[in-house]
């Protein structure tokens, strides 16, 4: 056991991970000294980091509710992260207790914590896989058990694609998942951009490159839109996190949450 409660095998605890940094910003307990040290440096670069992460979780909730209301009953959540408040299966199963969710992450700690949470939830499962290998995810027995590719799917890539460098061809990776989904499926993405606060984004990229297990690759609006090829954007399109169908008071400066968020519906 460790101070984070679970000893994730081979997780490289001296090297901060995206999953544990995110947990740190969310005020979770599943992070270690190295994560907190880098987390504090990132907070110096972007004092608004906790609010951005909170806005991202709120977007995740609104997107899953939107998809559930649109009739989606099965979700593939790539880069699902350490369970936090209001996880995808909890939101989706509130709308329909039969909704099915497959979580995918490549971080041992995420897998351990997700398995704990999902004990006794037969309609949700977690797969340890690298999302850069769609064929492995799509052939996984838990994916095949829970996801019916004859029915529309909600594909979630929330705050994960900016960990995939251009050299890994993230557009083709997303397309490989999208290609197997029937028309009427949805793709939800949030992604850090370097348009609103270029200096801050560059500092964050430098800090992650130098210290973390995951490097960060912020992108421009047009670059993020490439992921939605073959999808029709749901209103209001690809916008700063708080601007996507906010159900409360939109902050005065939405660009301070410098992640773009959008949802698209797969065309026939
Ligand atoms: C910042 S967290 C986001 C968690 C969740 N999607 C959310 O928005 O609340 C990013 C997650 O993506 C995972 N991740 C990063 N690269 C990945 C990859 N190549 N394959 C699978 N998971 C990956 C990390 O381990 C981490 O748990």
Short mmCIF file of N, CA and C in Angstrom, two decimals, residues 38-213:
data_model
loop_
_atom_site.label_atom_id
_atom_site.label_comp_id
_atom_site.label_asym_id
_atom_site.label_seq_id
_atom_site.Cartn_x
_atom_site.Cartn_y
_atom_site.Cartn_z
N UNK A 38 5.17 18.48 -9.13
CA UNK A 38 4.96 19.01 -10.48
C UNK A 38 3.63 19.77 -10.54
N UNK A 39 2.63 19.27 -9.85
CA UNK A 39 1.33 19.95 -9.82
C UNK A 39 1.48 21.38 -9.33
N UNK A 40 2.31 21.58 -8.30
CA UNK A 40 2.50 22.94 -7.76
C UNK A 40 3.24 23.82 -8.77
N UNK A 41 4.20 23.23 -9.51
CA UNK A 41 4.90 24.02 -10.55
C UNK A 41 3.91 24.39 -11.67
N UNK A 42 3.04 23.46 -12.02
CA UNK A 42 2.05 23.76 -13.06
C UNK A 42 1.09 24.84 -12.58
N UNK A 43 0.80 24.83 -11.28
CA UNK A 43 -0.09 25.87 -10.72
C UNK A 43 0.57 27.24 -10.75
N UNK A 44 1.92 27.26 -10.64
CA UNK A 44 2.61 28.55 -10.77
C UNK A 44 2.50 29.05 -12.20
N UNK A 45 2.61 28.12 -13.17
CA UNK A 45 2.50 28.51 -14.58
C UNK A 45 1.07 28.90 -14.93
N UNK A 46 0.10 28.20 -14.34
CA UNK A 46 -1.32 28.45 -14.64
C UNK A 46 -2.12 28.37 -13.33
N UNK A 47 -2.22 29.51 -12.62
CA UNK A 47 -2.93 29.51 -11.33
C UNK A 47 -4.38 29.06 -11.44
N UNK A 48 -4.89 29.05 -12.66
CA UNK A 48 -6.29 28.69 -12.90
C UNK A 48 -6.48 27.19 -13.17
N UNK A 49 -5.39 26.40 -12.98
CA UNK A 49 -5.43 24.99 -13.42
C UNK A 49 -6.57 24.21 -12.77
N UNK A 50 -6.81 24.44 -11.47
CA UNK A 50 -7.87 23.66 -10.81
C UNK A 50 -9.24 23.98 -11.41
N UNK A 51 -9.45 25.27 -11.74
CA UNK A 51 -10.75 25.67 -12.31
C UNK A 51 -10.91 25.05 -13.71
N UNK A 52 -9.79 25.02 -14.46
CA UNK A 52 -9.87 24.45 -15.82
C UNK A 52 -10.27 22.97 -15.74
N UNK A 53 -9.63 22.26 -14.82
CA UNK A 53 -9.92 20.83 -14.68
C UNK A 53 -11.36 20.62 -14.22
N UNK A 54 -11.83 21.50 -13.34
CA UNK A 54 -13.23 21.41 -12.88
C UNK A 54 -14.18 21.67 -14.06
N UNK A 55 -13.85 22.69 -14.87
CA UNK A 55 -14.67 22.98 -16.06
C UNK A 55 -14.69 21.77 -17.00
N UNK A 56 -13.54 21.09 -17.08
CA UNK A 56 -13.48 19.92 -17.95
C UNK A 56 -14.40 18.81 -17.45
N UNK A 57 -14.38 18.58 -16.14
CA UNK A 57 -15.27 17.54 -15.57
C UNK A 57 -16.73 17.92 -15.79
N UNK A 58 -17.01 19.21 -15.67
CA UNK A 58 -18.40 19.66 -15.88
C UNK A 58 -18.81 19.43 -17.33
N UNK A 59 -17.87 19.71 -18.26
CA UNK A 59 -18.17 19.45 -19.67
C UNK A 59 -18.44 17.96 -19.89
N UNK A 60 -17.60 17.12 -19.29
CA UNK A 60 -17.79 15.67 -19.41
C UNK A 60 -19.21 15.29 -18.98
N UNK A 61 -19.64 15.83 -17.85
CA UNK A 61 -20.98 15.52 -17.34
C UNK A 61 -22.06 16.00 -18.31
N UNK A 62 -21.93 17.23 -18.80
CA UNK A 62 -22.95 17.76 -19.72
C UNK A 62 -22.98 16.96 -21.01
N UNK A 63 -21.80 16.56 -21.51
CA UNK A 63 -21.75 15.82 -22.77
C UNK A 63 -22.41 14.44 -22.59
N UNK A 64 -22.12 13.76 -21.50
CA UNK A 64 -22.70 12.42 -21.30
C UNK A 64 -24.21 12.54 -21.11
N UNK A 65 -24.66 13.55 -20.42
CA UNK A 65 -26.12 13.75 -20.26
C UNK A 65 -26.76 14.05 -21.62
N UNK A 66 -26.08 14.91 -22.39
CA UNK A 66 -26.61 15.25 -23.73
C UNK A 66 -26.74 13.97 -24.58
N UNK A 67 -25.70 13.16 -24.58
CA UNK A 67 -25.72 11.94 -25.40
C UNK A 67 -26.78 10.97 -24.88
N UNK A 68 -26.91 10.88 -23.58
CA UNK A 68 -27.92 9.98 -23.00
C UNK A 68 -29.31 10.45 -23.43
N UNK A 69 -29.54 11.75 -23.38
CA UNK A 69 -30.85 12.28 -23.78
C UNK A 69 -31.07 12.08 -25.28
N UNK A 70 -29.96 12.00 -26.05
CA UNK A 70 -30.08 11.77 -27.50
C UNK A 70 -30.27 10.27 -27.79
N UNK A 71 -30.30 9.43 -26.76
CA UNK A 71 -30.60 8.01 -26.96
C UNK A 71 -29.39 7.09 -26.90
N UNK A 72 -28.21 7.64 -26.63
CA UNK A 72 -27.01 6.78 -26.58
C UNK A 72 -27.04 5.95 -25.28
N UNK A 73 -26.82 4.66 -25.45
CA UNK A 73 -26.88 3.73 -24.30
C UNK A 73 -25.58 2.95 -24.12
N UNK A 74 -24.57 3.27 -24.94
CA UNK A 74 -23.27 2.61 -24.78
C UNK A 74 -22.15 3.59 -25.07
N UNK A 75 -21.15 3.54 -24.22
CA UNK A 75 -20.08 4.55 -24.26
C UNK A 75 -18.72 3.85 -24.25
N UNK A 76 -17.81 4.40 -25.05
CA UNK A 76 -16.40 3.99 -25.01
C UNK A 76 -15.62 5.23 -24.58
N UNK A 77 -15.03 5.16 -23.39
CA UNK A 77 -14.35 6.31 -22.79
C UNK A 77 -12.85 6.06 -22.83
N UNK A 78 -12.17 6.70 -23.77
CA UNK A 78 -10.73 6.48 -23.99
C UNK A 78 -9.93 7.50 -23.19
N UNK A 79 -9.02 7.01 -22.34
CA UNK A 79 -8.27 7.90 -21.46
C UNK A 79 -9.18 8.34 -20.32
N UNK A 80 -9.74 7.35 -19.64
CA UNK A 80 -10.85 7.60 -18.70
C UNK A 80 -10.40 8.24 -17.39
N UNK A 81 -9.14 8.00 -16.99
CA UNK A 81 -8.63 8.65 -15.78
C UNK A 81 -9.04 7.95 -14.50
N UNK A 82 -8.45 8.42 -13.40
CA UNK A 82 -8.77 7.91 -12.06
C UNK A 82 -10.22 8.31 -11.76
N UNK A 83 -11.04 7.36 -11.28
CA UNK A 83 -12.43 7.73 -10.99
C UNK A 83 -12.50 8.97 -10.10
N UNK A 84 -13.44 9.84 -10.43
CA UNK A 84 -13.65 11.07 -9.64
C UNK A 84 -15.13 11.10 -9.29
N UNK A 85 -15.64 12.26 -8.97
CA UNK A 85 -17.09 12.36 -8.76
C UNK A 85 -17.78 12.29 -10.11
N UNK A 86 -18.93 11.69 -10.16
CA UNK A 86 -19.74 11.66 -11.38
C UNK A 86 -18.99 11.03 -12.56
N UNK A 87 -18.78 9.72 -12.47
CA UNK A 87 -18.13 9.02 -13.56
C UNK A 87 -19.15 8.69 -14.65
N UNK A 88 -18.62 8.34 -15.83
CA UNK A 88 -19.51 8.22 -16.99
C UNK A 88 -20.63 7.23 -16.75
N UNK A 89 -20.32 6.04 -16.19
CA UNK A 89 -21.40 5.05 -16.02
C UNK A 89 -22.44 5.51 -15.01
N UNK A 90 -22.00 6.31 -14.03
CA UNK A 90 -22.96 6.80 -13.03
C UNK A 90 -23.95 7.78 -13.67
N UNK A 91 -23.43 8.64 -14.54
CA UNK A 91 -24.30 9.62 -15.21
C UNK A 91 -25.21 8.90 -16.21
N UNK A 92 -24.61 8.02 -17.02
CA UNK A 92 -25.38 7.35 -18.08
C UNK A 92 -26.44 6.42 -17.48
N UNK A 93 -26.08 5.74 -16.38
CA UNK A 93 -27.03 4.77 -15.81
C UNK A 93 -28.12 5.45 -14.99
N UNK A 94 -27.92 6.72 -14.70
CA UNK A 94 -29.01 7.48 -14.07
C UNK A 94 -30.12 7.69 -15.10
N UNK A 95 -29.69 7.87 -16.36
CA UNK A 95 -30.67 8.05 -17.43
C UNK A 95 -31.28 6.70 -17.81
N UNK A 96 -30.45 5.67 -17.88
CA UNK A 96 -30.94 4.32 -18.19
C UNK A 96 -30.04 3.32 -17.45
N UNK A 97 -30.59 2.61 -16.46
CA UNK A 97 -29.77 1.67 -15.68
C UNK A 97 -29.13 0.58 -16.53
N UNK A 98 -29.61 0.41 -17.76
CA UNK A 98 -29.03 -0.61 -18.65
C UNK A 98 -27.89 -0.05 -19.51
N UNK A 99 -27.55 1.23 -19.36
CA UNK A 99 -26.48 1.82 -20.18
C UNK A 99 -25.16 1.11 -19.89
N UNK A 100 -24.35 0.94 -20.93
CA UNK A 100 -23.09 0.19 -20.80
C UNK A 100 -21.89 1.11 -21.08
N UNK A 101 -20.84 0.92 -20.32
CA UNK A 101 -19.66 1.80 -20.45
C UNK A 101 -18.39 0.95 -20.43
N UNK A 102 -17.52 1.19 -21.40
CA UNK A 102 -16.18 0.60 -21.38
C UNK A 102 -15.18 1.73 -21.20
N UNK A 103 -14.44 1.66 -20.11
CA UNK A 103 -13.38 2.63 -19.84
C UNK A 103 -12.06 2.03 -20.34
N UNK A 104 -11.19 2.91 -20.89
CA UNK A 104 -9.88 2.47 -21.37
C UNK A 104 -8.83 3.44 -20.86
N UNK A 105 -7.77 2.90 -20.30
CA UNK A 105 -6.65 3.76 -19.89
C UNK A 105 -5.40 2.90 -19.92
N UNK A 106 -4.23 3.55 -20.01
CA UNK A 106 -2.98 2.78 -20.02
C UNK A 106 -2.19 2.98 -18.73
N UNK A 107 -2.80 3.54 -17.71
CA UNK A 107 -2.13 3.80 -16.44
C UNK A 107 -2.60 2.75 -15.43
N UNK A 108 -1.62 2.02 -14.87
CA UNK A 108 -1.95 0.94 -13.93
C UNK A 108 -2.80 1.41 -12.75
N UNK A 109 -2.48 2.63 -12.27
CA UNK A 109 -3.23 3.15 -11.12
C UNK A 109 -4.69 3.39 -11.48
N UNK A 110 -4.91 3.90 -12.69
CA UNK A 110 -6.29 4.13 -13.14
C UNK A 110 -7.04 2.80 -13.16
N UNK A 111 -6.37 1.77 -13.68
CA UNK A 111 -7.02 0.46 -13.80
C UNK A 111 -7.37 -0.06 -12.41
N UNK A 112 -6.41 0.03 -11.48
CA UNK A 112 -6.65 -0.49 -10.12
C UNK A 112 -7.82 0.23 -9.46
N UNK A 113 -7.83 1.56 -9.51
CA UNK A 113 -8.90 2.32 -8.86
C UNK A 113 -10.24 2.10 -9.57
N UNK A 114 -10.20 1.98 -10.90
CA UNK A 114 -11.46 1.79 -11.65
C UNK A 114 -12.03 0.42 -11.32
N UNK A 115 -11.16 -0.60 -11.23
CA UNK A 115 -11.66 -1.95 -10.91
C UNK A 115 -12.34 -1.96 -9.55
N UNK A 116 -11.73 -1.24 -8.60
CA UNK A 116 -12.35 -1.15 -7.26
C UNK A 116 -13.74 -0.55 -7.37
N UNK A 117 -13.83 0.57 -8.10
CA UNK A 117 -15.11 1.28 -8.22
C UNK A 117 -16.15 0.42 -8.94
N UNK A 118 -15.70 -0.35 -9.93
CA UNK A 118 -16.65 -1.06 -10.80
C UNK A 118 -17.02 -2.44 -10.28
N UNK A 119 -16.45 -2.81 -9.11
CA UNK A 119 -16.84 -4.09 -8.53
C UNK A 119 -18.36 -4.08 -8.33
N UNK A 120 -19.03 -5.08 -8.83
CA UNK A 120 -20.49 -5.12 -8.66
C UNK A 120 -21.23 -4.29 -9.70
N UNK A 121 -20.53 -3.82 -10.76
CA UNK A 121 -21.19 -3.09 -11.86
C UNK A 121 -20.98 -3.88 -13.15
N UNK A 122 -21.80 -4.88 -13.42
CA UNK A 122 -21.55 -5.74 -14.58
C UNK A 122 -21.67 -5.02 -15.93
N UNK A 123 -22.32 -3.87 -15.95
CA UNK A 123 -22.52 -3.18 -17.23
C UNK A 123 -21.45 -2.11 -17.50
N UNK A 124 -20.43 -2.06 -16.64
CA UNK A 124 -19.30 -1.16 -16.90
C UNK A 124 -18.02 -1.93 -16.63
N UNK A 125 -17.00 -1.64 -17.44
CA UNK A 125 -15.76 -2.40 -17.33
C UNK A 125 -14.60 -1.48 -17.69
N UNK A 126 -13.41 -1.86 -17.23
CA UNK A 126 -12.23 -1.07 -17.59
C UNK A 126 -11.21 -1.98 -18.27
N UNK A 127 -10.63 -1.47 -19.34
CA UNK A 127 -9.62 -2.21 -20.12
C UNK A 127 -8.30 -1.47 -19.99
N UNK A 128 -7.22 -2.21 -19.69
CA UNK A 128 -5.91 -1.58 -19.74
C UNK A 128 -5.38 -1.69 -21.17
N UNK A 129 -5.30 -0.57 -21.84
CA UNK A 129 -4.82 -0.56 -23.22
C UNK A 129 -4.34 0.84 -23.57
N UNK A 130 -3.48 0.89 -24.55
CA UNK A 130 -3.03 2.18 -25.09
C UNK A 130 -3.99 2.54 -26.22
N UNK A 131 -4.61 3.69 -26.10
CA UNK A 131 -5.63 4.04 -27.11
C UNK A 131 -5.04 4.16 -28.50
N UNK A 132 -3.70 4.24 -28.58
CA UNK A 132 -3.06 4.33 -29.90
C UNK A 132 -3.13 3.01 -30.66
N UNK A 133 -3.69 1.99 -30.00
CA UNK A 133 -3.85 0.68 -30.67
C UNK A 133 -5.33 0.32 -30.73
N UNK A 134 -6.07 0.98 -31.62
CA UNK A 134 -7.52 0.74 -31.67
C UNK A 134 -7.87 -0.74 -31.87
N UNK A 135 -7.05 -1.44 -32.65
CA UNK A 135 -7.39 -2.84 -32.94
C UNK A 135 -7.42 -3.65 -31.64
N UNK A 136 -6.52 -3.34 -30.70
CA UNK A 136 -6.49 -4.09 -29.43
C UNK A 136 -7.72 -3.76 -28.59
N UNK A 137 -8.11 -2.48 -28.58
CA UNK A 137 -9.29 -2.08 -27.80
C UNK A 137 -10.54 -2.72 -28.40
N UNK A 138 -10.66 -2.64 -29.72
CA UNK A 138 -11.90 -3.09 -30.39
C UNK A 138 -12.04 -4.61 -30.38
N UNK A 139 -10.91 -5.30 -30.21
CA UNK A 139 -10.97 -6.78 -30.18
C UNK A 139 -11.05 -7.30 -28.75
N UNK A 140 -10.95 -6.40 -27.76
CA UNK A 140 -10.89 -6.85 -26.37
C UNK A 140 -12.21 -7.52 -25.97
N UNK A 141 -12.14 -8.66 -25.27
CA UNK A 141 -13.38 -9.37 -24.90
C UNK A 141 -14.38 -8.51 -24.12
N UNK A 142 -13.90 -7.59 -23.28
CA UNK A 142 -14.84 -6.75 -22.51
C UNK A 142 -15.53 -5.72 -23.43
N UNK A 143 -14.78 -5.22 -24.41
CA UNK A 143 -15.40 -4.32 -25.39
C UNK A 143 -16.48 -5.08 -26.15
N UNK A 144 -16.15 -6.31 -26.57
CA UNK A 144 -17.10 -7.08 -27.38
C UNK A 144 -18.31 -7.53 -26.55
N UNK A 145 -18.08 -7.73 -25.26
CA UNK A 145 -19.20 -8.14 -24.40
C UNK A 145 -20.19 -7.00 -24.19
N UNK A 146 -19.65 -5.77 -24.08
CA UNK A 146 -20.52 -4.66 -23.65
C UNK A 146 -20.98 -3.75 -24.79
N UNK A 147 -20.23 -3.70 -25.88
CA UNK A 147 -20.57 -2.72 -26.93
C UNK A 147 -21.09 -3.46 -28.17
N UNK A 148 -22.28 -3.08 -28.60
CA UNK A 148 -22.92 -3.65 -29.79
C UNK A 148 -22.72 -2.65 -30.93
N UNK A 149 -21.88 -3.01 -31.88
CA UNK A 149 -21.56 -2.05 -32.95
C UNK A 149 -22.69 -1.92 -33.97
N UNK A 150 -23.80 -2.60 -33.72
CA UNK A 150 -25.00 -2.39 -34.53
C UNK A 150 -25.82 -1.20 -34.01
N UNK A 151 -25.46 -0.70 -32.84
CA UNK A 151 -26.17 0.42 -32.22
C UNK A 151 -25.22 1.60 -32.05
N UNK A 152 -25.75 2.85 -32.07
CA UNK A 152 -24.87 4.01 -31.91
C UNK A 152 -24.10 3.98 -30.58
N UNK A 153 -22.91 4.54 -30.65
CA UNK A 153 -21.99 4.53 -29.50
C UNK A 153 -21.60 5.98 -29.19
N UNK A 154 -21.40 6.29 -27.95
CA UNK A 154 -20.82 7.58 -27.55
C UNK A 154 -19.32 7.37 -27.33
N UNK A 155 -18.50 7.95 -28.22
CA UNK A 155 -17.04 7.80 -28.12
C UNK A 155 -16.51 9.04 -27.41
N UNK A 156 -15.90 8.85 -26.26
CA UNK A 156 -15.43 9.98 -25.45
C UNK A 156 -13.91 10.03 -25.48
N UNK A 157 -13.36 11.17 -25.84
CA UNK A 157 -11.91 11.37 -25.76
C UNK A 157 -11.71 12.72 -25.07
N UNK A 158 -11.91 12.68 -23.77
CA UNK A 158 -11.98 13.91 -22.98
C UNK A 158 -10.62 14.16 -22.35
N UNK A 159 -9.99 15.24 -22.77
CA UNK A 159 -8.69 15.66 -22.21
C UNK A 159 -7.68 14.54 -22.32
N UNK A 160 -7.60 13.93 -23.47
CA UNK A 160 -6.60 12.87 -23.66
C UNK A 160 -5.82 13.04 -24.96
N UNK A 161 -6.45 13.59 -26.02
CA UNK A 161 -5.75 13.61 -27.31
C UNK A 161 -4.52 14.52 -27.29
N UNK A 162 -4.48 15.48 -26.35
CA UNK A 162 -3.28 16.32 -26.30
C UNK A 162 -2.09 15.59 -25.68
N UNK A 163 -2.28 14.33 -25.28
CA UNK A 163 -1.13 13.53 -24.86
C UNK A 163 -0.59 12.68 -26.03
N UNK A 164 -1.19 12.84 -27.19
CA UNK A 164 -0.75 12.07 -28.37
C UNK A 164 -0.06 13.03 -29.35
N UNK A 165 1.25 12.83 -29.57
CA UNK A 165 1.97 13.73 -30.48
C UNK A 165 1.57 13.50 -31.94
N UNK A 166 1.83 14.49 -32.77
CA UNK A 166 1.53 14.35 -34.21
C UNK A 166 2.24 13.14 -34.80
N UNK A 167 3.44 12.83 -34.26
CA UNK A 167 4.21 11.70 -34.83
C UNK A 167 3.45 10.38 -34.69
N UNK A 168 2.47 10.32 -33.78
CA UNK A 168 1.65 9.10 -33.63
C UNK A 168 0.38 9.17 -34.49
N UNK A 169 0.22 10.26 -35.24
CA UNK A 169 -0.92 10.43 -36.16
C UNK A 169 -2.27 10.28 -35.44
N UNK A 170 -2.55 11.18 -34.50
CA UNK A 170 -3.80 11.05 -33.74
C UNK A 170 -5.06 11.13 -34.60
N UNK A 171 -4.99 11.85 -35.75
CA UNK A 171 -6.18 11.94 -36.61
C UNK A 171 -6.55 10.54 -37.13
N UNK A 172 -5.55 9.78 -37.54
CA UNK A 172 -5.82 8.41 -38.03
C UNK A 172 -6.30 7.51 -36.90
N UNK A 173 -5.78 7.72 -35.70
CA UNK A 173 -6.21 6.89 -34.56
C UNK A 173 -7.70 7.12 -34.30
N UNK A 174 -8.10 8.40 -34.24
CA UNK A 174 -9.52 8.70 -33.99
C UNK A 174 -10.37 8.10 -35.12
N UNK A 175 -9.88 8.24 -36.36
CA UNK A 175 -10.64 7.73 -37.50
C UNK A 175 -10.82 6.21 -37.42
N UNK A 176 -9.82 5.52 -36.89
CA UNK A 176 -9.95 4.05 -36.80
C UNK A 176 -11.09 3.66 -35.86
N UNK A 177 -11.25 4.41 -34.79
CA UNK A 177 -12.40 4.15 -33.89
C UNK A 177 -13.69 4.57 -34.59
N UNK A 178 -13.67 5.77 -35.17
CA UNK A 178 -14.90 6.31 -35.77
C UNK A 178 -15.41 5.41 -36.89
N UNK A 179 -14.48 4.82 -37.64
CA UNK A 179 -14.88 4.02 -38.80
C UNK A 179 -15.72 2.81 -38.45
N UNK A 180 -15.54 2.26 -37.24
CA UNK A 180 -16.31 1.05 -36.89
C UNK A 180 -17.66 1.40 -36.27
N UNK A 181 -17.90 2.70 -36.01
CA UNK A 181 -19.14 3.09 -35.33
C UNK A 181 -20.25 3.32 -36.35
N UNK A 182 -21.49 2.93 -36.03
CA UNK A 182 -22.58 3.19 -36.96
C UNK A 182 -22.93 4.68 -37.00
N UNK A 183 -23.56 5.08 -38.12
CA UNK A 183 -24.06 6.45 -38.23
C UNK A 183 -24.97 6.74 -37.04
N UNK A 184 -24.95 7.98 -36.58
CA UNK A 184 -25.76 8.34 -35.41
C UNK A 184 -24.97 8.21 -34.11
N UNK A 185 -23.74 7.66 -34.20
CA UNK A 185 -22.85 7.64 -33.03
C UNK A 185 -22.34 9.06 -32.79
N UNK A 186 -21.78 9.28 -31.62
CA UNK A 186 -21.28 10.62 -31.27
C UNK A 186 -19.82 10.54 -30.84
N UNK A 187 -19.11 11.64 -31.08
CA UNK A 187 -17.73 11.79 -30.63
C UNK A 187 -17.65 13.05 -29.77
N UNK A 188 -17.19 12.92 -28.54
CA UNK A 188 -17.02 14.09 -27.65
C UNK A 188 -15.53 14.23 -27.34
N UNK A 189 -15.04 15.45 -27.51
CA UNK A 189 -13.61 15.73 -27.29
C UNK A 189 -13.44 17.00 -26.48
N UNK A 190 -12.51 16.98 -25.53
CA UNK A 190 -11.97 18.25 -25.03
C UNK A 190 -10.46 18.17 -25.19
N UNK A 191 -9.85 19.33 -25.43
CA UNK A 191 -8.44 19.33 -25.86
C UNK A 191 -7.82 20.68 -25.55
N UNK A 192 -6.64 20.67 -24.93
CA UNK A 192 -5.95 21.93 -24.62
C UNK A 192 -5.52 22.63 -25.90
N UNK A 193 -5.68 23.94 -25.89
CA UNK A 193 -5.26 24.73 -27.06
C UNK A 193 -4.16 25.71 -26.65
N UNK A 194 -3.42 26.18 -27.66
CA UNK A 194 -2.39 27.19 -27.40
C UNK A 194 -2.84 28.54 -27.95
N UNK A 195 -4.14 28.69 -28.23
CA UNK A 195 -4.61 29.94 -28.85
C UNK A 195 -4.92 31.03 -27.83
N UNK A 196 -5.49 30.63 -26.67
CA UNK A 196 -5.96 31.66 -25.72
C UNK A 196 -4.81 32.22 -24.88
N UNK A 197 -3.89 31.35 -24.49
CA UNK A 197 -2.80 31.77 -23.60
C UNK A 197 -1.53 31.06 -24.06
N UNK A 198 -0.97 31.51 -25.21
CA UNK A 198 0.15 30.78 -25.81
C UNK A 198 1.35 30.62 -24.88
N UNK A 199 1.67 31.69 -24.13
CA UNK A 199 2.84 31.63 -23.24
C UNK A 199 2.64 30.59 -22.16
N UNK A 200 1.46 30.57 -21.57
CA UNK A 200 1.16 29.61 -20.51
C UNK A 200 1.16 28.19 -21.06
N UNK A 201 0.55 28.02 -22.23
CA UNK A 201 0.49 26.67 -22.83
C UNK A 201 1.92 26.16 -23.08
N UNK A 202 2.79 27.05 -23.55
CA UNK A 202 4.18 26.63 -23.82
C UNK A 202 4.89 26.23 -22.52
N UNK A 203 4.62 27.00 -21.44
CA UNK A 203 5.25 26.65 -20.14
C UNK A 203 4.78 25.29 -19.67
N UNK A 204 3.48 25.04 -19.81
CA UNK A 204 2.92 23.75 -19.37
C UNK A 204 3.53 22.62 -20.20
N UNK A 205 3.63 22.82 -21.50
CA UNK A 205 4.23 21.78 -22.35
C UNK A 205 5.67 21.51 -21.91
N UNK A 206 6.43 22.59 -21.63
CA UNK A 206 7.83 22.42 -21.21
C UNK A 206 7.90 21.64 -19.91
N UNK A 207 7.05 22.01 -18.93
CA UNK A 207 7.08 21.34 -17.62
C UNK A 207 6.73 19.86 -17.76
N UNK A 208 5.74 19.57 -18.58
CA UNK A 208 5.33 18.17 -18.76
C UNK A 208 6.44 17.38 -19.46
N UNK A 209 7.02 17.98 -20.51
CA UNK A 209 8.07 17.29 -21.27
C UNK A 209 9.25 16.95 -20.35
N UNK A 210 9.61 17.90 -19.48
CA UNK A 210 10.80 17.72 -18.65
C UNK A 210 10.54 16.78 -17.46
N UNK A 211 9.31 16.70 -17.01
CA UNK A 211 9.09 16.03 -15.71
C UNK A 211 8.11 14.87 -15.71
N UNK A 212 7.22 14.79 -16.69
CA UNK A 212 6.10 13.84 -16.54
C UNK A 212 6.24 12.64 -17.48
N UNK A 213 5.49 11.60 -17.17
CA UNK A 213 5.48 10.42 -18.03
C UNK A 213 4.76 10.70 -19.34
#
